[in-house]
């Protein structure tokens, strides 16, 4: 699915009200966004959506997009709520779909039939089959609709929104580095820089990606498994890709240049695990949306730097591009995540 939808076409004529941070509505939306996390990445190529039905302060229904994309979150939450949905408030992270498919009815229609009093929507859907039509159909059914422009919901939908607005998947670049920014010894050895807690964290992150990618150099040096080795998640290993100008190594698919990620069928989230030249290639092409760094309390000195040559000649150009969004201690290692700050980005 390399379709590019113009995000600007979204929700024409619809009212964006916003919900106050910390308000009841904002908290329920945040809870729906956390539920949506259960659908990632199994819902691909459909968006991972979360939905909660609340009546008199109690949750009477909840759902998230099922593996393969159906049933949708709203359908699951309304099925659980049954008659209790009538007059209730529905919180849903993404605008309910307005298009019927052979796989099921439009969520806007089943919501209209369930007749909640209010529907609070996290973010508008850029899919032209739904954009604003989902909200309009609910309003036409006499339901109060609030489009909240919820940042937490947008975060939970990054892969879908980046795909819709740019035509390529969301890209996370990860590396494990020493305090002095090295990812390997001078001889290329990089096992093991971080401890078991950080490595388990990496495996959990892999399980949230549709695709995992390393450079040809890393593939040849480390022969990495790139799989998910966590109890119960063994079947969640992402599809393996190698950035190479040559042929795909056995068991992988080749990507000949960074922009070719747009052609990855059905992929919303890519997790890149190095090495330095690959990191530089994606950063130079401005194709990295998120950086995740595991920093071990060791000094390597004369080792391989985390990122290869970028041709930067003015530090001014390096500032203002990354904003820290996560921070945690994992055993003896430190984890931090940074989001690319792009003006007007989703
Ligand atoms: N600590 C960590 O987090 C970590 C993670 C990963 C790797 N490492 C270490 O990093 C080292 C490897 O890093 P590296 O920088 O030498 O190699 P690398 O980035 O893994 O791979 C370089 C290769 O990627 C391909 N490539 C790079 N740019 C390209 C482009 N623009 N278009 C097409 N293909 C491109 C080429 O593959 P072909 O030659 O096949 O054409 C190139 O030789 C190893 O020592 C490994 O242990 C550490």
XYZ file of N, CA and C in Angstrom, residues 83-305:
669
model
N -26.706 -3.221 24.478
C -27.684 -2.140 24.646
C -27.147 -0.993 25.491
N -26.113 -1.264 26.299
C -25.564 -0.223 27.174
C -24.916 0.911 26.375
N -24.694 0.703 25.070
C -24.081 1.765 24.253
C -25.058 2.926 24.029
N -26.388 2.620 24.087
C -27.396 3.666 23.828
C -27.271 4.766 24.890
N -27.018 5.984 24.460
C -26.903 7.115 25.382
C -25.532 7.238 26.038
N -24.609 6.320 25.732
C -23.277 6.345 26.353
C -22.345 7.291 25.576
N -21.090 7.379 26.032
C -20.074 8.138 25.283
C -19.069 7.151 24.714
N -18.774 7.300 23.432
C -17.798 6.429 22.767
C -16.519 7.228 22.519
N -15.392 6.682 22.950
C -14.085 7.293 22.687
C -13.379 6.428 21.658
N -12.976 7.037 20.553
C -12.306 6.252 19.515
C -11.126 7.071 18.986
N -9.976 6.408 18.816
C -8.744 7.143 18.500
C -8.743 7.727 17.091
N -9.435 7.077 16.156
C -9.455 7.532 14.754
C -10.899 7.686 14.304
N -11.134 8.640 13.452
C -12.482 8.859 12.902
C -13.071 7.536 12.386
N -14.282 7.195 12.801
C -14.897 5.933 12.349
C -15.029 5.898 10.825
N -14.766 4.730 10.255
C -14.772 4.626 8.791
C -16.186 4.820 8.257
N -16.247 5.387 7.046
C -17.550 5.666 6.432
C -17.826 4.755 5.249
N -16.839 3.909 4.923
C -17.011 3.069 3.727
C -17.324 1.622 4.109
N -18.317 1.082 3.390
C -18.629 -0.331 3.596
C -17.635 -1.152 2.796
N -17.272 -2.315 3.309
C -16.407 -3.197 2.525
C -17.005 -4.586 2.577
N -16.478 -5.474 1.708
C -17.021 -6.843 1.718
C -16.687 -7.534 3.043
N -15.757 -6.912 3.822
C -15.355 -7.540 5.087
C -16.163 -7.033 6.273
N -17.041 -6.077 6.051
C -17.847 -5.619 7.176
C -18.470 -4.264 6.912
N -19.424 -3.871 7.783
C -20.112 -2.592 7.601
C -19.223 -1.423 7.992
N -19.645 -0.210 7.626
C -18.918 0.994 8.023
C -19.152 1.240 9.517
N -18.095 1.623 10.221
C -18.233 1.860 11.674
C -19.170 3.024 11.953
N -19.183 4.035 11.053
C -20.091 5.161 11.258
C -21.537 4.661 11.275
N -21.849 3.664 10.455
C -23.217 3.126 10.402
C -23.556 2.334 11.664
N -22.614 1.508 12.121
C -22.957 0.709 13.313
C -23.002 1.591 14.555
N -22.217 2.677 14.542
C -22.305 3.623 15.670
C -23.652 4.344 15.640
N -24.066 4.774 14.448
C -25.352 5.471 14.328
C -26.472 4.570 14.838
N -26.391 3.296 14.518
C -27.414 2.342 14.951
C -27.374 2.122 16.467
N -26.171 2.124 17.038
C -26.026 1.889 18.487
C -26.506 3.094 19.291
N -26.568 4.278 18.654
C -27.115 5.501 19.241
C -26.485 5.935 20.561
N -25.150 6.084 20.620
C -24.568 6.722 21.806
C -24.946 8.207 21.802
N -24.838 8.865 22.955
C -25.152 10.297 23.004
C -24.002 11.103 22.407
N -22.761 10.650 22.656
C -21.586 11.402 22.199
C -20.559 10.436 21.612
N -19.814 10.921 20.612
C -18.648 10.186 20.109
C -17.471 11.167 20.117
N -16.433 10.830 20.869
C -15.241 11.674 20.947
C -14.168 11.008 20.094
N -13.737 11.712 19.042
C -12.807 11.147 18.052
C -11.418 11.749 18.266
N -10.396 10.897 18.346
C -9.033 11.373 18.590
C -8.471 12.180 17.440
N -8.410 11.562 16.237
C -7.893 12.280 15.072
C -8.731 11.948 13.841
N -8.749 12.889 12.893
C -9.488 12.693 11.652
C -8.761 11.671 10.781
N -9.530 10.952 9.967
C -8.944 9.933 9.092
C -8.605 10.563 7.740
N -7.324 10.499 7.312
C -6.969 11.068 6.006
C -7.440 10.228 4.821
N -7.911 9.005 5.059
C -8.397 8.162 3.966
C -9.567 8.879 3.288
N -9.414 9.199 1.991
C -10.469 9.982 1.326
C -11.840 9.310 1.344
N -11.886 7.998 1.583
C -13.189 7.318 1.629
C -13.928 7.673 2.917
N -13.159 8.182 3.918
C -13.784 8.499 5.199
C -13.698 9.982 5.536
N -12.561 10.642 5.202
C -12.259 12.015 5.624
C -13.506 12.878 5.739
N -13.885 13.162 6.937
C -15.033 13.975 7.360
C -16.381 13.280 7.172
N -16.461 12.309 6.251
C -17.740 11.622 6.024
C -18.143 10.810 7.254
N -17.143 10.256 7.971
C -17.446 9.486 9.183
C -18.086 10.380 10.236
N -17.513 11.572 10.413
C -18.054 12.512 11.415
C -19.433 12.999 10.985
N -19.547 13.334 9.693
C -20.819 13.873 9.202
C -21.958 12.870 9.389
N -21.650 11.597 9.133
C -22.718 10.596 9.248
C -23.200 10.472 10.690
N -22.268 10.575 11.626
C -22.669 10.502 13.040
C -23.524 11.703 13.417
N -23.097 12.877 12.955
C -23.871 14.096 13.278
C -25.262 14.013 12.664
N -25.329 13.475 11.441
C -26.632 13.355 10.778
C -27.550 12.427 11.559
N -26.954 11.519 12.339
C -27.760 10.591 13.143
C -28.125 11.218 14.496
N -27.788 12.498 14.688
C -28.174 13.186 15.924
C -27.213 12.969 17.080
N -26.021 12.445 16.782
C -25.029 12.182 17.840
C -24.124 13.407 17.978
N -23.811 13.786 19.206
C -22.851 14.874 19.412
C -21.456 14.330 19.097
N -20.737 15.021 18.212
C -19.415 14.544 17.796
C -18.362 15.589 18.137
N -17.294 15.155 18.785
C -16.176 16.051 19.081
C -14.932 15.493 18.404
N -14.303 16.313 17.546
C -13.004 15.927 16.969
C -11.937 16.566 17.855
N -11.219 15.724 18.600
C -10.420 16.241 19.715
C -9.000 16.658 19.334
N -8.496 16.258 18.154
C -7.100 16.520 17.787
C -6.165 16.097 18.919
N -6.235 14.822 19.264
C -5.546 14.269 20.438
C -4.135 13.795 20.044
N -3.104 14.419 20.647
C -1.715 14.088 20.293
C -1.372 12.639 20.657
N -1.906 12.163 21.787
C -1.625 10.782 22.198
C -2.206 9.803 21.177
N -3.399 10.123 20.681
C -4.013 9.254 19.667
C -3.188 9.293 18.384
N -2.752 10.500 17.985
C -1.935 10.610 16.763
C -0.656 9.793 16.926
N -0.061 9.831 18.118
C 1.152 9.036 18.377
C 0.885 7.552 18.168
N -0.282 7.098 18.636
C -0.592 5.667 18.537
C -0.888 5.250 17.094
N -1.065 6.247 16.225
C -1.410 5.965 14.817
C -0.302 6.393 13.860
N 0.908 6.660 14.382
C 1.998 7.221 13.571
C 2.205 6.480 12.255
N 2.289 5.147 12.343
C 2.588 4.375 11.133
C 1.545 4.616 10.056
N 0.288 4.597 10.453
C -0.818 4.792 9.516
C -0.800 6.225 8.966
N -0.598 7.205 9.841
C -0.664 8.604 9.409
C 0.524 8.985 8.533
N 1.725 8.501 8.886
C 2.895 8.797 8.050
C 2.701 8.159 6.674
N 2.218 6.929 6.652
C 1.943 6.234 5.390
C 0.941 7.043 4.557
N -0.137 7.477 5.209
C -1.191 8.182 4.479
C -0.702 9.535 3.959
N 0.134 10.213 4.730
C 0.511 11.579 4.355
C 1.790 11.665 3.529
N 2.647 10.629 3.588
C 3.907 10.713 2.840
C 4.089 9.544 1.870
N 3.280 8.508 2.007
C 3.404 7.355 1.113
C 4.481 6.365 1.519
N 5.126 6.587 2.658
C 6.158 5.643 3.127
C 5.854 5.238 4.570
N 6.487 4.161 5.049
C 6.254 3.752 6.440
C 6.940 4.689 7.445
N 6.534 4.578 8.691
C 7.190 5.277 9.804
C 8.501 4.553 10.107
N 9.581 5.320 10.296
C 10.905 4.724 10.466
C 11.478 5.034 11.849
N 11.848 3.976 12.568
C 12.571 4.131 13.835
C 13.992 3.638 13.621
N 14.961 4.473 14.001
C 16.374 4.078 13.951
C 16.830 3.810 15.374
N 17.329 2.598 15.593
C 17.767 2.222 16.948
C 19.262 1.953 16.956
N 19.943 2.371 18.021
C 21.298 1.853 18.198
C 21.658 1.720 19.672
N 22.588 0.801 19.916
C 23.109 0.583 21.257
C 24.521 1.142 21.267
N 24.767 2.127 22.111
C 26.046 2.838 22.052
C 26.706 2.938 23.423
N 27.996 3.228 23.374
C 28.735 3.510 24.601
C 28.494 4.971 24.996
N 29.008 5.358 26.162
C 28.854 6.754 26.587
C 29.481 7.707 25.574
N 30.528 7.255 24.900
C 31.196 8.124 23.920
C 30.698 7.873 22.492
N 29.489 7.289 22.364
C 28.812 7.252 21.063
C 29.316 6.214 20.084
N 29.952 5.144 20.593
C 30.423 4.091 19.684
C 29.452 2.906 19.691
N 29.273 2.276 18.528
C 28.391 1.106 18.437
C 29.180 -0.185 18.256
N 30.484 -0.082 18.118
C 31.317 -1.289 17.954
C 32.778 -0.948 18.264
N 33.541 -1.977 18.580
C 34.990 -1.813 18.764
C 35.625 -1.532 17.398
N 36.878 -1.103 17.391
C 37.519 -0.841 16.094
C 37.498 -2.061 15.180
N 37.501 -3.269 15.743
C 37.481 -4.475 14.887
C 36.055 -4.873 14.470
N 35.058 -4.059 14.847
C 33.680 -4.325 14.427
C 32.859 -5.110 15.438
N 33.492 -5.573 16.529
C 32.739 -6.338 17.524
C 31.723 -5.440 18.223
N 30.459 -5.912 18.274
C 29.453 -5.087 18.964
C 28.616 -5.892 19.951
N 28.939 -7.160 20.168
C 28.204 -7.973 21.132
C 28.973 -8.043 22.427
N 28.423 -7.796 23.567
C 27.164 -7.136 23.792
C 27.458 -5.796 24.446
N 26.981 -4.734 23.855
C 27.226 -3.408 24.440
C 26.294 -3.191 25.618
N 25.036 -3.566 25.454
C 24.052 -3.329 26.514
C 23.746 -4.622 27.274
N 23.036 -4.462 28.404
C 22.714 -5.591 29.277
C 21.402 -6.273 28.903
N 21.006 -7.292 29.678
C 19.824 -8.097 29.322
C 18.514 -7.311 29.332
N 18.387 -6.334 30.241
C 17.121 -5.566 30.273
C 16.944 -4.779 28.982
N 18.025 -4.126 28.538
C 17.944 -3.335 27.291
C 17.687 -4.260 26.107
N 18.313 -5.429 26.115
C 18.120 -6.327 24.964
C 16.677 -6.840 24.922
N 16.092 -7.120 26.086
C 14.686 -7.554 26.121
C 13.778 -6.425 25.616
N 14.132 -5.195 25.977
C 13.371 -4.022 25.523
C 13.410 -3.938 23.997
N 14.576 -4.172 23.420
C 14.719 -4.157 21.954
C 13.818 -5.224 21.329
N 13.779 -6.396 21.945
C 12.949 -7.470 21.377
C 11.466 -7.088 21.426
N 11.054 -6.415 22.499
C 9.658 -5.956 22.582
C 9.384 -4.922 21.496
N 10.362 -4.077 21.214
C 10.192 -3.065 20.154
C 10.115 -3.749 18.785
N 10.931 -4.764 18.583
C 10.860 -5.486 17.305
C 9.450 -6.030 17.080
N 8.840 -6.519 18.155
C 7.508 -7.133 18.032
C 6.450 -6.113 17.626
N 6.758 -4.825 17.745
C 5.806 -3.777 17.377
C 6.033 -3.259 15.951
N 7.005 -3.867 15.247
C 7.315 -3.407 13.884
C 6.821 -4.417 12.848
N 6.499 -3.911 11.666
C 6.125 -4.807 10.561
C 7.380 -5.313 9.872
N 8.430 -4.483 9.876
C 9.650 -4.822 9.141
C 10.862 -4.388 9.954
N 11.948 -5.152 9.818
C 13.196 -4.820 10.499
C 14.276 -4.766 9.431
N 15.207 -3.824 9.564
C 16.196 -3.634 8.491
C 17.582 -3.402 9.071
N 18.601 -4.005 8.451
C 20.006 -3.682 8.757
C 20.732 -3.473 7.439
N 21.920 -2.871 7.546
C 22.750 -2.690 6.372
C 23.466 -3.979 6.015
N 23.933 -4.046 4.765
C 24.667 -5.223 4.316
C 25.894 -5.488 5.183
N 26.542 -4.419 5.675
C 27.735 -4.579 6.511
C 27.421 -5.291 7.809
N 26.341 -4.902 8.449
C 25.932 -5.546 9.699
C 25.534 -6.989 9.439
N 24.841 -7.203 8.333
C 24.412 -8.569 8.007
C 25.639 -9.483 7.871
N 26.672 -8.985 7.189
C 27.869 -9.815 6.964
C 28.692 -9.957 8.255
N 28.739 -8.869 9.053
C 29.596 -8.898 10.255
C 28.984 -9.714 11.383
N 27.668 -9.579 11.561
C 27.039 -10.138 12.770
C 26.099 -11.306 12.492
N 25.679 -11.509 11.237
C 24.649 -12.500 10.923
C 23.530 -12.449 11.964
N 22.927 -11.286 12.150
C 21.933 -11.135 13.229
C 20.636 -11.903 12.945
N 20.036 -12.450 14.006
C 18.771 -13.174 13.858
C 17.620 -12.214 13.584
N 17.654 -11.040 14.212
C 16.637 -9.998 14.057
C 15.234 -10.509 14.404
N 15.163 -11.538 15.224
C 13.863 -12.107 15.580
C 13.459 -11.645 16.993
N 12.272 -12.055 17.388
C 11.765 -11.686 18.711
C 11.937 -12.886 19.627
N 12.836 -12.734 20.600
C 13.072 -13.847 21.520
C 12.514 -13.511 22.896
N 11.201 -13.391 22.980
C 10.527 -13.145 24.253
C 9.443 -14.211 24.397
N 9.233 -14.715 25.610
C 8.229 -15.765 25.793
C 6.865 -15.325 25.265
N 6.258 -16.163 24.445
C 4.914 -15.875 23.923
C 4.905 -14.980 22.703
N 6.048 -14.399 22.348
C 6.069 -13.476 21.212
C 6.942 -13.992 20.065
N 7.281 -15.266 20.127
C 8.161 -15.857 19.121
C 7.626 -15.723 17.705
N 6.284 -15.658 17.576
C 5.712 -15.572 16.220
C 5.550 -14.117 15.765
N 6.111 -13.187 16.518
C 5.923 -11.773 16.173
C 7.173 -11.153 15.538
N 8.072 -12.008 15.039
C 9.281 -11.478 14.404
C 8.912 -10.775 13.106
N 9.410 -9.537 12.924
C 9.067 -8.809 11.702
C 9.783 -9.371 10.478
N 9.258 -9.027 9.325
C 9.892 -9.382 8.050
C 11.286 -8.738 7.994
N 12.308 -9.488 7.542
C 13.681 -8.970 7.560
C 14.082 -8.369 6.210
N 14.662 -7.181 6.271
C 15.141 -6.484 5.072
C 16.605 -6.108 5.259
N 17.368 -6.099 4.152
C 18.768 -5.672 4.190
C 18.965 -4.561 3.162
N 19.581 -3.452 3.620
C 19.945 -2.381 2.687
C 21.230 -2.810 1.996
N 21.162 -3.031 0.711
C 22.326 -3.525 -0.022
C 22.223 -3.173 -1.505
N 23.383 -2.944 -2.101
C 23.399 -2.721 -3.548
C 23.481 -4.053 -4.277
N 23.609 -5.112 -3.501
C 23.701 -6.452 -4.081
C 22.394 -7.213 -3.937
N 22.504 -8.541 -3.996
C 21.321 -9.397 -3.904
C 20.918 -9.578 -2.445
N 19.643 -9.886 -2.234
C 19.149 -10.103 -0.866
C 19.767 -11.373 -0.295
N 20.372 -11.297 0.909
C 20.838 -12.530 1.550
C 19.653 -13.465 1.808
N 19.931 -14.775 1.891
C 18.854 -15.755 2.085
C 18.012 -15.393 3.310
N 16.708 -15.504 3.154
C 15.796 -15.244 4.279
C 15.480 -13.774 4.488
N 15.949 -12.915 3.565
C 15.678 -11.478 3.695
C 15.185 -10.929 2.355
N 14.744 -9.678 2.408
C 14.439 -8.961 1.171
C 15.406 -7.796 1.068
N 15.766 -7.431 -0.151
C 16.731 -6.346 -0.345
C 16.021 -5.012 -0.554
N 16.630 -3.960 0.008
C 16.225 -2.591 -0.269
C 17.443 -1.936 -0.912
N 17.301 -1.442 -2.149
C 18.463 -0.970 -2.898
C 18.873 0.448 -2.520
N 17.946 1.208 -1.947
C 18.245 2.576 -1.500
C 17.159 2.972 -0.502
N 17.459 3.894 0.418
C 16.468 4.212 1.466
C 15.060 4.558 0.959
N 14.915 5.407 -0.090
C 13.536 5.756 -0.502
C 12.713 4.555 -0.957
N 13.380 3.427 -1.247
C 12.642 2.244 -1.720
C 11.733 1.667 -0.637
N 11.835 2.168 0.593
C 10.936 1.665 1.651
C 9.469 1.952 1.324
N 9.237 2.958 0.477
C 7.838 3.283 0.131
C 7.145 2.114 -0.549
N 7.944 1.255 -1.185
C 7.352 0.132 -1.919
C 7.111 -1.079 -1.030
N 7.429 -0.978 0.254
C 7.209 -2.134 1.141
C 5.710 -2.325 1.351
N 5.191 -3.359 0.781
C 3.762 -3.640 0.764
C 3.204 -3.824 2.183
N 2.192 -3.062 2.543
C 1.484 -3.281 3.810
C 2.280 -2.954 5.065
N 3.429 -2.301 4.923
C 4.277 -2.017 6.093
C 4.001 -0.604 6.618
N 3.673 -0.516 7.913
C 3.477 0.793 8.544
C 4.675 1.201 9.397
N 5.334 0.204 10.025
C 6.436 0.525 10.941
C 7.695 -0.253 10.565
N 8.808 0.487 10.356
C 10.113 -0.149 10.106
C 11.021 0.163 11.294
N 11.757 -0.849 11.713
C 12.700 -0.708 12.819
C 14.091 -0.968 12.244
N 14.954 0.056 12.250
C 16.289 -0.083 11.653
C 17.314 -0.289 12.756
N 18.105 -1.352 12.625
C 19.080 -1.676 13.672
C 20.521 -1.457 13.213
N 20.770 -0.463 12.395
C 22.144 -0.121 12.033
C 22.612 -0.810 10.775
N 23.937 -0.726 10.510
C 24.951 -0.029 11.275
C 25.091 1.441 10.913
N 26.322 1.936 11.051
C 26.594 3.361 10.961
C 26.314 3.931 9.566
N 26.700 3.202 8.552
C 26.510 3.706 7.181
C 25.021 3.729 6.830
N 24.320 2.723 7.286
C 22.876 2.644 7.036
C 22.149 3.766 7.777
N 22.551 3.996 9.031
C 21.956 5.090 9.808
C 22.165 6.402 9.064
N 23.384 6.625 8.574
C 23.685 7.877 7.864
C 22.865 7.992 6.581
N 22.701 6.868 5.870
C 21.957 6.908 4.597
C 20.504 7.324 4.836
N 19.879 6.772 5.875
C 18.478 7.123 6.158
C 18.355 8.538 6.726
N 19.315 8.929 7.575
C 19.261 10.285 8.139
C 19.499 11.327 7.050
N 20.462 11.060 6.164
C 20.767 12.019 5.094
C 19.554 12.213 4.186
N 18.760 11.147 4.024
C 17.566 11.243 3.178
C 16.367 11.794 3.966
N 16.594 12.156 5.215
C 15.532 12.624 6.120
C 14.361 11.652 6.164
N 14.711 10.371 6.312
C 13.687 9.324 6.344
C 13.579 8.692 7.730
N 14.077 9.361 8.757
C 13.978 8.806 10.112
C 12.993 9.668 10.911
N 11.992 9.007 11.489
C 10.976 9.717 12.266
C 11.251 9.651 13.761
N 12.008 8.626 14.165
C 12.222 8.405 15.597
C 13.590 7.749 15.781
N 14.320 8.195 16.799
C 15.607 7.565 17.129
C 15.476 6.977 18.524
N 15.911 5.739 18.690
C 15.897 5.118 20.016
C 17.336 4.727 20.350
N 17.851 5.268 21.452
C 19.246 5.036 21.836
C 19.307 4.305 23.169
N 20.043 3.210 23.177
C 20.361 2.505 24.424
C 21.809 2.845 24.721
N 22.057 3.503 25.868
C 23.414 3.954 26.149
C 23.970 3.181 27.335
N 25.046 2.446 27.087
C 25.660 1.637 28.150
C 26.742 2.450 28.859
N 26.915 2.229 30.162
C 27.921 3.000 30.906
C 29.330 2.463 30.665
N 29.757 2.494 29.419
C 31.112 2.058 29.059
C 31.727 3.090 28.108
N 33.048 3.136 28.102
C 33.770 3.995 27.153
C 34.520 3.079 26.199
N 34.375 3.309 24.902
C 35.025 2.451 23.907
C 36.254 3.129 23.303
N 36.203 4.442 23.194
C 37.359 5.145 22.636
C 37.383 5.054 21.123
N 38.395 4.429 20.592
C 38.613 4.409 19.152
C 37.722 3.363 18.463
N 36.392 3.544 18.539
C 35.502 2.551 17.949
C 34.742 3.096 16.766
N 33.716 2.342 16.327
C 32.877 2.782 15.208
C 31.786 3.705 15.743
N 31.713 4.918 15.208
C 30.678 5.872 15.635
C 29.303 5.364 15.206
